mmCIF file of C-alpha atoms in Angstrom:
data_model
loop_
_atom_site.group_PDB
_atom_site.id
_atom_site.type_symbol
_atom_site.label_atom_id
_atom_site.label_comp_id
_atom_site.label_asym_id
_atom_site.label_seq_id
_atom_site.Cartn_x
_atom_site.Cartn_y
_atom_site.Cartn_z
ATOM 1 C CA UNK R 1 53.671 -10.916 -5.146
ATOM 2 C CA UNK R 2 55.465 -11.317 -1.858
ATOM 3 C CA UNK R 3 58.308 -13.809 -1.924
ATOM 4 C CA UNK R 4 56.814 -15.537 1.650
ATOM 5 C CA UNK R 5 54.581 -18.326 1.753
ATOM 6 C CA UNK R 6 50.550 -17.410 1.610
ATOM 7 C CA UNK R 7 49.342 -17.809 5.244
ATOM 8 C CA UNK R 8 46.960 -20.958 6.523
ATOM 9 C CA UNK R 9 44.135 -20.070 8.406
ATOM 10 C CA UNK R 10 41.281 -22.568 10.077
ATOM 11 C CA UNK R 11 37.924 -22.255 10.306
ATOM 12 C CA UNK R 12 35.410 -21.774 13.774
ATOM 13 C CA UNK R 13 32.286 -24.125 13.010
ATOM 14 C CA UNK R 14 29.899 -22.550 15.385
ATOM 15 C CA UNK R 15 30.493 -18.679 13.363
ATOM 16 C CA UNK R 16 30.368 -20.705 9.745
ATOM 17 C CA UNK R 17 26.764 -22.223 11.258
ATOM 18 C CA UNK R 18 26.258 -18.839 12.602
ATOM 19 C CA UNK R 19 26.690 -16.955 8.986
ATOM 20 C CA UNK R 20 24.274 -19.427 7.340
ATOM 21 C CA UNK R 21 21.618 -18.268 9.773
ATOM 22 C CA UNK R 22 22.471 -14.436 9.034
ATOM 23 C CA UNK R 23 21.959 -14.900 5.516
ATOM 24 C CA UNK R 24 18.626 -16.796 6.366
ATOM 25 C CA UNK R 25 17.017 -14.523 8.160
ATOM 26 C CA UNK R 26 17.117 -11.306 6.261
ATOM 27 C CA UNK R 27 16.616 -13.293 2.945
ATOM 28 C CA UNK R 28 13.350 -14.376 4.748
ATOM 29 C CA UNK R 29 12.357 -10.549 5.434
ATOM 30 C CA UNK R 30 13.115 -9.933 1.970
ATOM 31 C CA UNK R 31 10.373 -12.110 1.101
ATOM 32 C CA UNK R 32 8.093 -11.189 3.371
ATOM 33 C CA UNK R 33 8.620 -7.436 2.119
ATOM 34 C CA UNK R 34 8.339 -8.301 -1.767
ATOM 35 C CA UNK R 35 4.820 -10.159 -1.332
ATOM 36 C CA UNK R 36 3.164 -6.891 -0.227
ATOM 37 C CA UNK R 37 4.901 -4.698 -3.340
ATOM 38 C CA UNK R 38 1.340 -5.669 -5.214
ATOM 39 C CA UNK R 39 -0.821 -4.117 -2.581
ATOM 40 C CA UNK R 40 0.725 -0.883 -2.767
ATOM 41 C CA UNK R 41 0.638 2.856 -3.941
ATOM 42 C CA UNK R 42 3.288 3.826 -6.223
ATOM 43 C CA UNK R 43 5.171 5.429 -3.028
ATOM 44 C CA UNK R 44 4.667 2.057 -1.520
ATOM 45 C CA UNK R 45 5.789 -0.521 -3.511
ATOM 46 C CA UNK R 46 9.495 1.910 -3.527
ATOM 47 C CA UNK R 47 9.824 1.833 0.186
ATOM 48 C CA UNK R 48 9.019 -2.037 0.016
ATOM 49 C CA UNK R 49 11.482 -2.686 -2.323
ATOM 50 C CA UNK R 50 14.356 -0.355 -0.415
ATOM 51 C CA UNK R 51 13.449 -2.355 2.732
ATOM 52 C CA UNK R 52 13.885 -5.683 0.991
ATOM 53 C CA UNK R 53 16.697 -4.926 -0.992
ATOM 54 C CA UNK R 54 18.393 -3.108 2.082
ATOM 55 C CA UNK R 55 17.479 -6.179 4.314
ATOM 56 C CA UNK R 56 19.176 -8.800 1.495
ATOM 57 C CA UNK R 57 22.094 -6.117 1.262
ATOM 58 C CA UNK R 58 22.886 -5.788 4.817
ATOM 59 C CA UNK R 59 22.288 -9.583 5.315
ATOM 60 C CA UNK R 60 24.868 -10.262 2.531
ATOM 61 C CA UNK R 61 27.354 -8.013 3.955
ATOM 62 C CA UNK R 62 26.946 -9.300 7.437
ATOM 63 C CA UNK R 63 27.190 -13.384 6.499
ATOM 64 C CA UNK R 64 30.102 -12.427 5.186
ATOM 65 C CA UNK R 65 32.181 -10.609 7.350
ATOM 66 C CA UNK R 66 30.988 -12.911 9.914
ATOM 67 C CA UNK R 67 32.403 -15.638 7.280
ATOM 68 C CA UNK R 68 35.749 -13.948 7.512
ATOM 69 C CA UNK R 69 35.458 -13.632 11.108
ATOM 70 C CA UNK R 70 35.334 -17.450 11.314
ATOM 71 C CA UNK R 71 38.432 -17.723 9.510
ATOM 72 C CA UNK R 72 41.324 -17.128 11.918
ATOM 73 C CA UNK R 73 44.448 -15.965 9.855
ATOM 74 C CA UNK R 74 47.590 -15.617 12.005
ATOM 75 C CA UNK R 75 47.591 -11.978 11.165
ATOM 76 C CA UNK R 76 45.938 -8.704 12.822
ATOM 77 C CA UNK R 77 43.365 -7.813 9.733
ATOM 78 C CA UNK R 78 42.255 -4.171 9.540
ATOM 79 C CA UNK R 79 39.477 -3.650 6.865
ATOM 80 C CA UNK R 80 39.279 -0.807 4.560
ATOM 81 C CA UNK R 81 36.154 0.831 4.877
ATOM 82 C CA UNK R 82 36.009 2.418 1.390
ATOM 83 C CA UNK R 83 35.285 -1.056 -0.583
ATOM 84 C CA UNK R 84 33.217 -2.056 2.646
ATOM 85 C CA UNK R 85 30.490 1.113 1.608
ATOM 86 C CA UNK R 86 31.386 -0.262 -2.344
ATOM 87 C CA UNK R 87 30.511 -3.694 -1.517
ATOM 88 C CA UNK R 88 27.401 -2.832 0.521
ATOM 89 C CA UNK R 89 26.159 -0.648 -2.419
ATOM 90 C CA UNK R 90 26.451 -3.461 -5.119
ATOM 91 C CA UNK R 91 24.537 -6.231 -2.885
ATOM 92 C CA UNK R 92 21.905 -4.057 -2.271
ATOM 93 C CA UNK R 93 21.776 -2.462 -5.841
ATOM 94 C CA UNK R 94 21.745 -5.946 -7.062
ATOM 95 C CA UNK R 95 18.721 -6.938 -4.646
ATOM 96 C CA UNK R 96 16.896 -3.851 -5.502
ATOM 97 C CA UNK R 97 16.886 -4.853 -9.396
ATOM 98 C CA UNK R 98 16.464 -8.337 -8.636
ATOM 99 C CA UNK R 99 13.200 -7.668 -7.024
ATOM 100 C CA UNK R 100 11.852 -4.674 -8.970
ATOM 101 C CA UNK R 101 12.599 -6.827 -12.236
ATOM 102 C CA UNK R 102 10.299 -9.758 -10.700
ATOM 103 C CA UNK R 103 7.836 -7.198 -9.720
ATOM 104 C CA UNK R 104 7.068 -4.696 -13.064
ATOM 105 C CA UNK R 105 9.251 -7.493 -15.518
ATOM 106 C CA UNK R 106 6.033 -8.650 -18.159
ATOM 107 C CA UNK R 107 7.462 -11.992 -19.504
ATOM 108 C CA UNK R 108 8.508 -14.503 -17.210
ATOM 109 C CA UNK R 109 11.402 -16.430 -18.260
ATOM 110 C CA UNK R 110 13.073 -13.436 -19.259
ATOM 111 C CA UNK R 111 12.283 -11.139 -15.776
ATOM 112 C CA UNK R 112 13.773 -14.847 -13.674
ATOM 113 C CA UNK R 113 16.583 -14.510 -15.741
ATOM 114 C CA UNK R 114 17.199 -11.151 -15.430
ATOM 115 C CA UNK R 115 16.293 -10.999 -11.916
ATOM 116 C CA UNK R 116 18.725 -14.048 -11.259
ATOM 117 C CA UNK R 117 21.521 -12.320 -12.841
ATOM 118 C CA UNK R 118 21.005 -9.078 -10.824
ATOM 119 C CA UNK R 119 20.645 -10.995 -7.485
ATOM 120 C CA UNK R 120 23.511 -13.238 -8.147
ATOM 121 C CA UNK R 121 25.952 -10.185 -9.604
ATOM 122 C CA UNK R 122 25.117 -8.889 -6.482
ATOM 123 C CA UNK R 123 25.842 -11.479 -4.267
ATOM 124 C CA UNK R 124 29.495 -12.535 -5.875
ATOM 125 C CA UNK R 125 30.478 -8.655 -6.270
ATOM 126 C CA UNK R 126 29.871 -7.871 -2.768
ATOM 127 C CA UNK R 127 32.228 -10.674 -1.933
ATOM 128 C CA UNK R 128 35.237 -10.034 -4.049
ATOM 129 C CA UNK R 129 34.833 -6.500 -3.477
ATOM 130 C CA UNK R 130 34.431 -7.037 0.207
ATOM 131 C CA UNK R 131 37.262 -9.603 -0.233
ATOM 132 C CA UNK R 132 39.685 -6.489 -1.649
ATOM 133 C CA UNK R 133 38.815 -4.451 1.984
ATOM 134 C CA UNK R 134 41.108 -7.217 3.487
ATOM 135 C CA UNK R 135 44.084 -4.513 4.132
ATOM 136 C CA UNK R 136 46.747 -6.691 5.470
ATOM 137 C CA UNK R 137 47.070 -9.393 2.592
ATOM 138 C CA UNK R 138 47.495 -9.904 -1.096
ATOM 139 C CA UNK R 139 44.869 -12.490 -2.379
ATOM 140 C CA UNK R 140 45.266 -14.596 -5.242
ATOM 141 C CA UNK R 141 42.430 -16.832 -6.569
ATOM 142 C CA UNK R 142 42.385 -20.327 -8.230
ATOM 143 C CA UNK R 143 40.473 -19.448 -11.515
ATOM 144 C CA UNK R 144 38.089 -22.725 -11.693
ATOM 145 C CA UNK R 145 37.070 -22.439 -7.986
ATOM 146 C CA UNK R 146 36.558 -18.753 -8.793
ATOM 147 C CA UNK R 147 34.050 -19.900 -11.310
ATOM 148 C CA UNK R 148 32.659 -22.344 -9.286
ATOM 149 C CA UNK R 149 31.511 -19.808 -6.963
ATOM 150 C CA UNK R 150 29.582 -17.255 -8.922
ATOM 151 C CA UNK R 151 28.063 -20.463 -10.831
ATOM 152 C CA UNK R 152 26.981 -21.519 -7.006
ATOM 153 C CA UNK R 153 25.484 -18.450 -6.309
ATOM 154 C CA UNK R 154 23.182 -17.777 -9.784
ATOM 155 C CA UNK R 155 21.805 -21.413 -9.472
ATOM 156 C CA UNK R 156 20.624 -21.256 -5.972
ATOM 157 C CA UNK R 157 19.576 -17.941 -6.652
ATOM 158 C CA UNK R 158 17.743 -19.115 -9.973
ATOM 159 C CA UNK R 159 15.805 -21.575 -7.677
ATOM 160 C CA UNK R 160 15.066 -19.233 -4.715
ATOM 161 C CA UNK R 161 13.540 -16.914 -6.805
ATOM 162 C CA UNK R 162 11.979 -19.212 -9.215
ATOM 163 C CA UNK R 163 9.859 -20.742 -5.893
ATOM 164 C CA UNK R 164 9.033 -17.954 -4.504
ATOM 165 C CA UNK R 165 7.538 -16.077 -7.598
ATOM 166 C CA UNK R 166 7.033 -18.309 -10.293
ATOM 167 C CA UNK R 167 5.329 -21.455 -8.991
ATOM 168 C CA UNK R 168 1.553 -21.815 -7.915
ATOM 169 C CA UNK R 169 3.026 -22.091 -4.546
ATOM 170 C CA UNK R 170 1.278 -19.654 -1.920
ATOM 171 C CA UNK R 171 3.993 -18.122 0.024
ATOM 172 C CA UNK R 172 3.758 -19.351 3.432
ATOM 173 C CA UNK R 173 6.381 -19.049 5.844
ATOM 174 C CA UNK R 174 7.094 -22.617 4.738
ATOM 175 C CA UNK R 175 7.673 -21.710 1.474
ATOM 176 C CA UNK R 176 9.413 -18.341 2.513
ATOM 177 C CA UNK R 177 11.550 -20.373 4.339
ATOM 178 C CA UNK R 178 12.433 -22.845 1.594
ATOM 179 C CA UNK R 179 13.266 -19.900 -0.557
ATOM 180 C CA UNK R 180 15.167 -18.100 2.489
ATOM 181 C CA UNK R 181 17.621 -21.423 2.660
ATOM 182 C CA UNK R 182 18.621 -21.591 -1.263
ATOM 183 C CA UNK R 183 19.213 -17.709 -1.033
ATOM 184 C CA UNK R 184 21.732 -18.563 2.121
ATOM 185 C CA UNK R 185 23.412 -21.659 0.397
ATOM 186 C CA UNK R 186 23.577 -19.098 -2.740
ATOM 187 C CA UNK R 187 25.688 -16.499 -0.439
ATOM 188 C CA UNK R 188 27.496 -18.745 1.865
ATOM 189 C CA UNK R 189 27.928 -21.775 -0.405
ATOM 190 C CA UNK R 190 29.561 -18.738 -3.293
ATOM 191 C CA UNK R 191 31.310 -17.052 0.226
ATOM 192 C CA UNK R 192 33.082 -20.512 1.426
ATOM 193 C CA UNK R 193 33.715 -21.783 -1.997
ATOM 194 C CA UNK R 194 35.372 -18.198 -3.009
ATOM 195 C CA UNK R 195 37.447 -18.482 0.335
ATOM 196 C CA UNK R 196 38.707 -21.821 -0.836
ATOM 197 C CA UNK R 197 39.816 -20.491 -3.798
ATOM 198 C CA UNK R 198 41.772 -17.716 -2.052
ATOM 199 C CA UNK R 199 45.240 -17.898 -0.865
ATOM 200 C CA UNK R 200 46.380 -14.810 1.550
ATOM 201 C CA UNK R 201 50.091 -13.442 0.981
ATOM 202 C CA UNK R 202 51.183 -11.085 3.899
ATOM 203 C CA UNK R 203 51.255 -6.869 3.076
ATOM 204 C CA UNK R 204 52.286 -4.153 4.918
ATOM 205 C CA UNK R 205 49.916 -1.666 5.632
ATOM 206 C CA UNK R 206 50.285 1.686 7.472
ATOM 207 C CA UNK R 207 46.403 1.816 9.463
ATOM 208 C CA UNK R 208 47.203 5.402 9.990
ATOM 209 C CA UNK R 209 47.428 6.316 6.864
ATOM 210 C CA UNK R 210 43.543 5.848 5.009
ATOM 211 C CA UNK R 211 40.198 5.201 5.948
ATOM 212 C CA UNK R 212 40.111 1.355 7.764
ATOM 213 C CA UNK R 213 38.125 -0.666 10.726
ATOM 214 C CA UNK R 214 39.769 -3.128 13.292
ATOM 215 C CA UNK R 215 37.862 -6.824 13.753
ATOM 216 C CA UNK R 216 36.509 -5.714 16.931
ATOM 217 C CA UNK R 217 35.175 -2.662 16.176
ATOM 218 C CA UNK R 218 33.682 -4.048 13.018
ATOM 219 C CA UNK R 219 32.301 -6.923 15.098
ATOM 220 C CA UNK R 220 29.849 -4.597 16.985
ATOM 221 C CA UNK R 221 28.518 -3.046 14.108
ATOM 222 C CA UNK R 222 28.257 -6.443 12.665
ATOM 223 C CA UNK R 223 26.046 -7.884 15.922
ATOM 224 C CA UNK R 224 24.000 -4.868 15.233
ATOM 225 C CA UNK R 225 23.264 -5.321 11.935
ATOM 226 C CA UNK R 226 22.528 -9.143 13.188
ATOM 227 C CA UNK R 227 20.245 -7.647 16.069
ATOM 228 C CA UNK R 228 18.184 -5.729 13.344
ATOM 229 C CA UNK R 229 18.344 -8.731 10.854
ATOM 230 C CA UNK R 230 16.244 -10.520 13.848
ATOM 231 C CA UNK R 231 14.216 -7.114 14.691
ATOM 232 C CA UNK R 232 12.966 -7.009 11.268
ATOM 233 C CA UNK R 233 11.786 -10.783 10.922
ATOM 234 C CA UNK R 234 9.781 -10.139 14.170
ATOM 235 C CA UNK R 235 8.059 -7.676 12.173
ATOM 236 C CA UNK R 236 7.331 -9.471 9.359
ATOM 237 C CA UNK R 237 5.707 -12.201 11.272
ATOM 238 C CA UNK R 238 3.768 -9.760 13.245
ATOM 239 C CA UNK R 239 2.745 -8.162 9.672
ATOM 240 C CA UNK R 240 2.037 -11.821 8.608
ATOM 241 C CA UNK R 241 -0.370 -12.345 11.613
ATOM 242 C CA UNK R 242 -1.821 -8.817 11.098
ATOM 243 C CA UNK R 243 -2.472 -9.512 7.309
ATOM 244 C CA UNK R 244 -3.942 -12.961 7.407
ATOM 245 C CA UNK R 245 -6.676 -10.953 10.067
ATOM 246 C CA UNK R 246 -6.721 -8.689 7.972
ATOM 247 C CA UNK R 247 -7.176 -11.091 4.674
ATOM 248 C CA UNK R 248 -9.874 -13.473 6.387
ATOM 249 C CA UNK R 249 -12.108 -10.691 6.981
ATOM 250 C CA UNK R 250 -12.064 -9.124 3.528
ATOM 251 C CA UNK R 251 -12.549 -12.818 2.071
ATOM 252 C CA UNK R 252 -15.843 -13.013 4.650
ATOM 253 C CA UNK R 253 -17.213 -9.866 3.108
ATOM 254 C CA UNK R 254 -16.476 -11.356 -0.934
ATOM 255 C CA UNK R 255 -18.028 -14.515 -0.306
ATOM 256 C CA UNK R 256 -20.937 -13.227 1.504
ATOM 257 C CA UNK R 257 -22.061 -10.099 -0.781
ATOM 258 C CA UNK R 258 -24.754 -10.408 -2.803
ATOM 259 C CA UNK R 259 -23.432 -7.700 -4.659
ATOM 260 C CA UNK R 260 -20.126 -7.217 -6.993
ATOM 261 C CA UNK R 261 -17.832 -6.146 -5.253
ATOM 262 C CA UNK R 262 -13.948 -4.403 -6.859
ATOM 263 C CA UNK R 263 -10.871 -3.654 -4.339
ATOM 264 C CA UNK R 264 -8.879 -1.090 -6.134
ATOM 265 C CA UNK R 265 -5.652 1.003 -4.521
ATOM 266 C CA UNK R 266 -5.470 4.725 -4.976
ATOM 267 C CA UNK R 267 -4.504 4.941 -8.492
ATOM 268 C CA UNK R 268 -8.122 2.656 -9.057
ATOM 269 C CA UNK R 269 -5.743 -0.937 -10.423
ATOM 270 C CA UNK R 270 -7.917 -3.420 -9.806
ATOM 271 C CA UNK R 271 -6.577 -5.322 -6.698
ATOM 272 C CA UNK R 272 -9.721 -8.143 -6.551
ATOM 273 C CA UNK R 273 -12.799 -9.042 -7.344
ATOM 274 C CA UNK R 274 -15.429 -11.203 -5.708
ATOM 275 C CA UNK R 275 -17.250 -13.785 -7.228
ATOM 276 C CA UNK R 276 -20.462 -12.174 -7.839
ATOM 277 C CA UNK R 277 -18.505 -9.396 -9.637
ATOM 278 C CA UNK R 278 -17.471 -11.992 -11.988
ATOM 279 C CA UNK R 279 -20.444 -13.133 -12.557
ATOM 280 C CA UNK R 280 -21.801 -9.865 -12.909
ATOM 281 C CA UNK R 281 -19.155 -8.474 -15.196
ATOM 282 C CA UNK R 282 -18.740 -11.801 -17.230
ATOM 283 C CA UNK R 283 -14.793 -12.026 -16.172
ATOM 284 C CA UNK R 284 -11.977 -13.529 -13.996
ATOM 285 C CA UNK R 285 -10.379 -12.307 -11.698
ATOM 286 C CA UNK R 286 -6.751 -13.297 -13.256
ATOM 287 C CA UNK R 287 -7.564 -11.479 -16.032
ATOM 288 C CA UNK R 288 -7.966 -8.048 -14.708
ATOM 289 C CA UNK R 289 -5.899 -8.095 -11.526
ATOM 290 C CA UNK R 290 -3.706 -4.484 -12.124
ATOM 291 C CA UNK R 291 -6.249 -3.416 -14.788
ATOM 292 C CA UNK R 292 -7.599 0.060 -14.233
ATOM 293 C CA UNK R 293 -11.357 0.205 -12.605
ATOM 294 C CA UNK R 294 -12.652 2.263 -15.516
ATOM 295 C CA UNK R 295 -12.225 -0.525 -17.782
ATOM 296 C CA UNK R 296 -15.574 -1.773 -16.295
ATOM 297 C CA UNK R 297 -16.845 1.785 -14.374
ATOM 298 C CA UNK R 298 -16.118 4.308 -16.736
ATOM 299 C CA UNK R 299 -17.418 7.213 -14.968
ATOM 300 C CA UNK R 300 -14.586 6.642 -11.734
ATOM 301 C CA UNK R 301 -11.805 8.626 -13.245
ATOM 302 C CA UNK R 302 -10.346 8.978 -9.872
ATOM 303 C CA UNK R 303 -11.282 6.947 -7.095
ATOM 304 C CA UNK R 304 -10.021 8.393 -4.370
ATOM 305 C CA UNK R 305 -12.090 11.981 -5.241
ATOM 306 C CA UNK R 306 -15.003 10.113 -5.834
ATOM 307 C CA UNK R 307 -17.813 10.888 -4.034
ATOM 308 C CA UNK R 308 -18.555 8.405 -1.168
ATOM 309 C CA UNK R 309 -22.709 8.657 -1.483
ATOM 310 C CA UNK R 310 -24.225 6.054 -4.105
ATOM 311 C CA UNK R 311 -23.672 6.836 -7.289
ATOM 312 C CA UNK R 312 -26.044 5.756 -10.045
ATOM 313 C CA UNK R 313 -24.950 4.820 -13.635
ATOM 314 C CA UNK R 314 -25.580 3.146 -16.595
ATOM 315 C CA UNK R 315 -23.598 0.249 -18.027
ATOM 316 C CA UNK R 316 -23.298 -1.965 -21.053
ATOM 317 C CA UNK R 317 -22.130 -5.406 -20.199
ATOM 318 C CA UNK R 318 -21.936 -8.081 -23.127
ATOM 319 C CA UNK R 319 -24.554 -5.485 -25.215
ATOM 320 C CA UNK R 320 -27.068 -5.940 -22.814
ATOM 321 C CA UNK R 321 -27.582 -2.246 -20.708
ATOM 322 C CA UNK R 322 -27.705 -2.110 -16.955
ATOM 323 C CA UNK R 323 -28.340 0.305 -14.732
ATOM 324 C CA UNK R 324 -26.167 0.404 -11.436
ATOM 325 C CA UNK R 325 -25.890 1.707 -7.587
ATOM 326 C CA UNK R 326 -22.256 1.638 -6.343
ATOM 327 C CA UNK R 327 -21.187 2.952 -3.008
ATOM 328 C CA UNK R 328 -17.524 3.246 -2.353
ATOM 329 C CA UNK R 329 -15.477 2.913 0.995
ATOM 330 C CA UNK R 330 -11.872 3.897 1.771
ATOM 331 C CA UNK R 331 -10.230 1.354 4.148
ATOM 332 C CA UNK R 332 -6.537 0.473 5.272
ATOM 333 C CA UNK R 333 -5.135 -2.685 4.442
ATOM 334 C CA UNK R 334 -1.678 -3.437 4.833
ATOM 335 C CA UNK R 335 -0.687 -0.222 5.853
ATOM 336 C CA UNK R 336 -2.329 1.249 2.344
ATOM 337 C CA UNK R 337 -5.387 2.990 1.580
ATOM 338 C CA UNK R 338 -7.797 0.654 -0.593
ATOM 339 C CA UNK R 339 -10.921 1.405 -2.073
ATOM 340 C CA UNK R 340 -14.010 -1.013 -1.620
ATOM 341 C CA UNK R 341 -16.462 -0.639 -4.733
ATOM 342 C CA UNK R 342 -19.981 -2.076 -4.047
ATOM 343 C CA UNK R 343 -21.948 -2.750 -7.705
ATOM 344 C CA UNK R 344 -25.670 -3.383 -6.722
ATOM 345 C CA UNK R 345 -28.083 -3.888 -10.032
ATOM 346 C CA UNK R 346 -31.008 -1.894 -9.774
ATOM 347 C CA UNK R 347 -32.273 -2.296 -13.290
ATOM 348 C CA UNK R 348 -35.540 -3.609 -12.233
ATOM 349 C CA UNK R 349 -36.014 -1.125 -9.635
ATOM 350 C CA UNK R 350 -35.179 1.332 -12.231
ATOM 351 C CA UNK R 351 -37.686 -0.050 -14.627
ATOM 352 C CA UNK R 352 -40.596 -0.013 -12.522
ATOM 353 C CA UNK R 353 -39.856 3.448 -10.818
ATOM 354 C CA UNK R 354 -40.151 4.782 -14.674
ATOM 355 C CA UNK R 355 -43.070 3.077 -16.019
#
């Protein structure tokens, strides 16, 4: 280690308050984008869970260099941009998993646990790793505040994710909100407490020699990332607005059918059922959210090539034999093609027709 004295730097308040907003507000997206994975195609749910993951990622990376930024070190500090693409890649790796665990993970305790781990891995990698693109200093850590740290970042990441998918809570943009702050005290309260645990011991570097940044430089691309941070929570509220339209309509046409009525996606999973369906059908609607339509309408192999005319079947429901109309109609909800199944019974109609 380098025989001179490890450097003292101080820190500017308004860019530390400034990183714990940047780590809100993509955190926030994130949410937003990981509700909708349920009401999606196959191709759908991946390019939901790339968004969120790339919106946590990016928001990680830029709370943090915007933490450095707010610590002034008497020393011009060139940034290599090797473990800069490294660190980016394990934050948003680690969101990715995080969120596809808590999406297609079957037992609970075990899919928040594994989910925690991923998210928080993610978060305290990206940091050290990000730490290591520091080019003009050695850094040496205290081991316990080290620890501290990554013990910061699981917990608040524990809870974040434990209120947002595991509680009967409905996620508002209260609740999104709530969730958003615990996932910025996970990343800044691991950042600051990681930074405290560093001590900085001058290096010589030769910037001509290897891939690195300057500050400034990296302090545009930082305010751009910040600038789409914001763009993309404008579109998640918008989205929000557009879906709770969207949502109050469909709910109108459930309450007020008198027939049963099935929303399925393109694959036919079950997506929701209206009351008179479980009435009809003799189930709830907990219990065969995901499930495949033909469960219950045998004959619909495939919804989407299913004819869009009535189509007339018969069904046996608790041993008792029914004979059914159903009508189906494509529509577009949350930028995703659903299917609306109409069940009408017609057994007496059928009865009296043949008699």
């Amino acid at each position: 280690m380098n025989d001179a004295g490890p450097f003292h730097g101080h820190y500017n308040v308004w860019l530390v308050f400034l990183s714990f907003v940047i780590a809100m507000v993509p955190a926030y997206a994130s949410f937003s984008f990981a509700t909708r994975l349920r009401f999606q195609s196959k191709q759908g749910k991946q390019i939901w869970l790339l968004s969120g993951s790339c919106a946590l990622g990016i928001g990680i990376l830029s709370m943090h260099f915007v933490g450095m930024l707010a610590y002034s070190l008497p020393i011009n500090m060139p940034y290599h941009i090797g473990y800069i693409i490294v660190s980016i890649l394990f934050a948003t790796g680690g969101c990715y998993l995080a969120l596809a665990y808590i999406h297609y993970g079957k037992k609970p305790l075990f899919t928040l646990l594994f989910a925690t781990f991923f998210m928080g891995s993610g978060i305290v990698l990206m940091h050290y790793i990000g730490m290591s693109a520091m080019a003009s200093v050695i850094v040496s850590y205290t081991s316990s505040k080290v620890l501290l740290s990554i013990c910061i970042a699981f917990i608040a990441s524990f809870i974040a994710l434990r209120v947002a998918f595991y509680t009967n809570y409905k996620l508002t943009w209260k609740v999104k909100l709530i969730c958003a702050v615990f996932i910025a005290i996970a990343i800044t309260g691991m950042h600051y407490m990681g930074m405290n645990a560093a001590q900085f011991y001058p290096k010589e570097v030769d910037t001509e020699v290897g891939s690195y940044i300057n500050p400034a430089f990296f302090s545009v691309v930082i305010a751009i990332f910040i600038m789409t941070m914001f763009l993309m929570i404008f579109l998640t509220i918008y989205m929000d607005e557009r879906t709770k339209h969207q949502h109050t309509l469909q709910q109108a046409i459930f309450h007020s059918s008198t027939e049963a009525i099935f929303i399925t996606n393109e694959e036919g999973n079950i997506l929701g059922i209206n009351e008179k369906g479980e009435e009809f059908f003799h189930i709830k609607k907990q219990e065969v959210s995901g499930e495949p339509i033909t469960n219950f309408l045998s004959f619909l192999t495939k919804v989407s090539s299913s004819p869009q005319d009535q189509i007339y079947s018969t069904v046996f429901i608790n041993d008792k034999q029914y004979r059914i109309c159903v009508n189906i109609t494509k529509a577009t909800f949350e930028f995703m093609e659903q299917y609306i199944i109409s069940v009408r019974d017609v057994t007496e109609e059928h009865l009296q027709k043949n008699s």
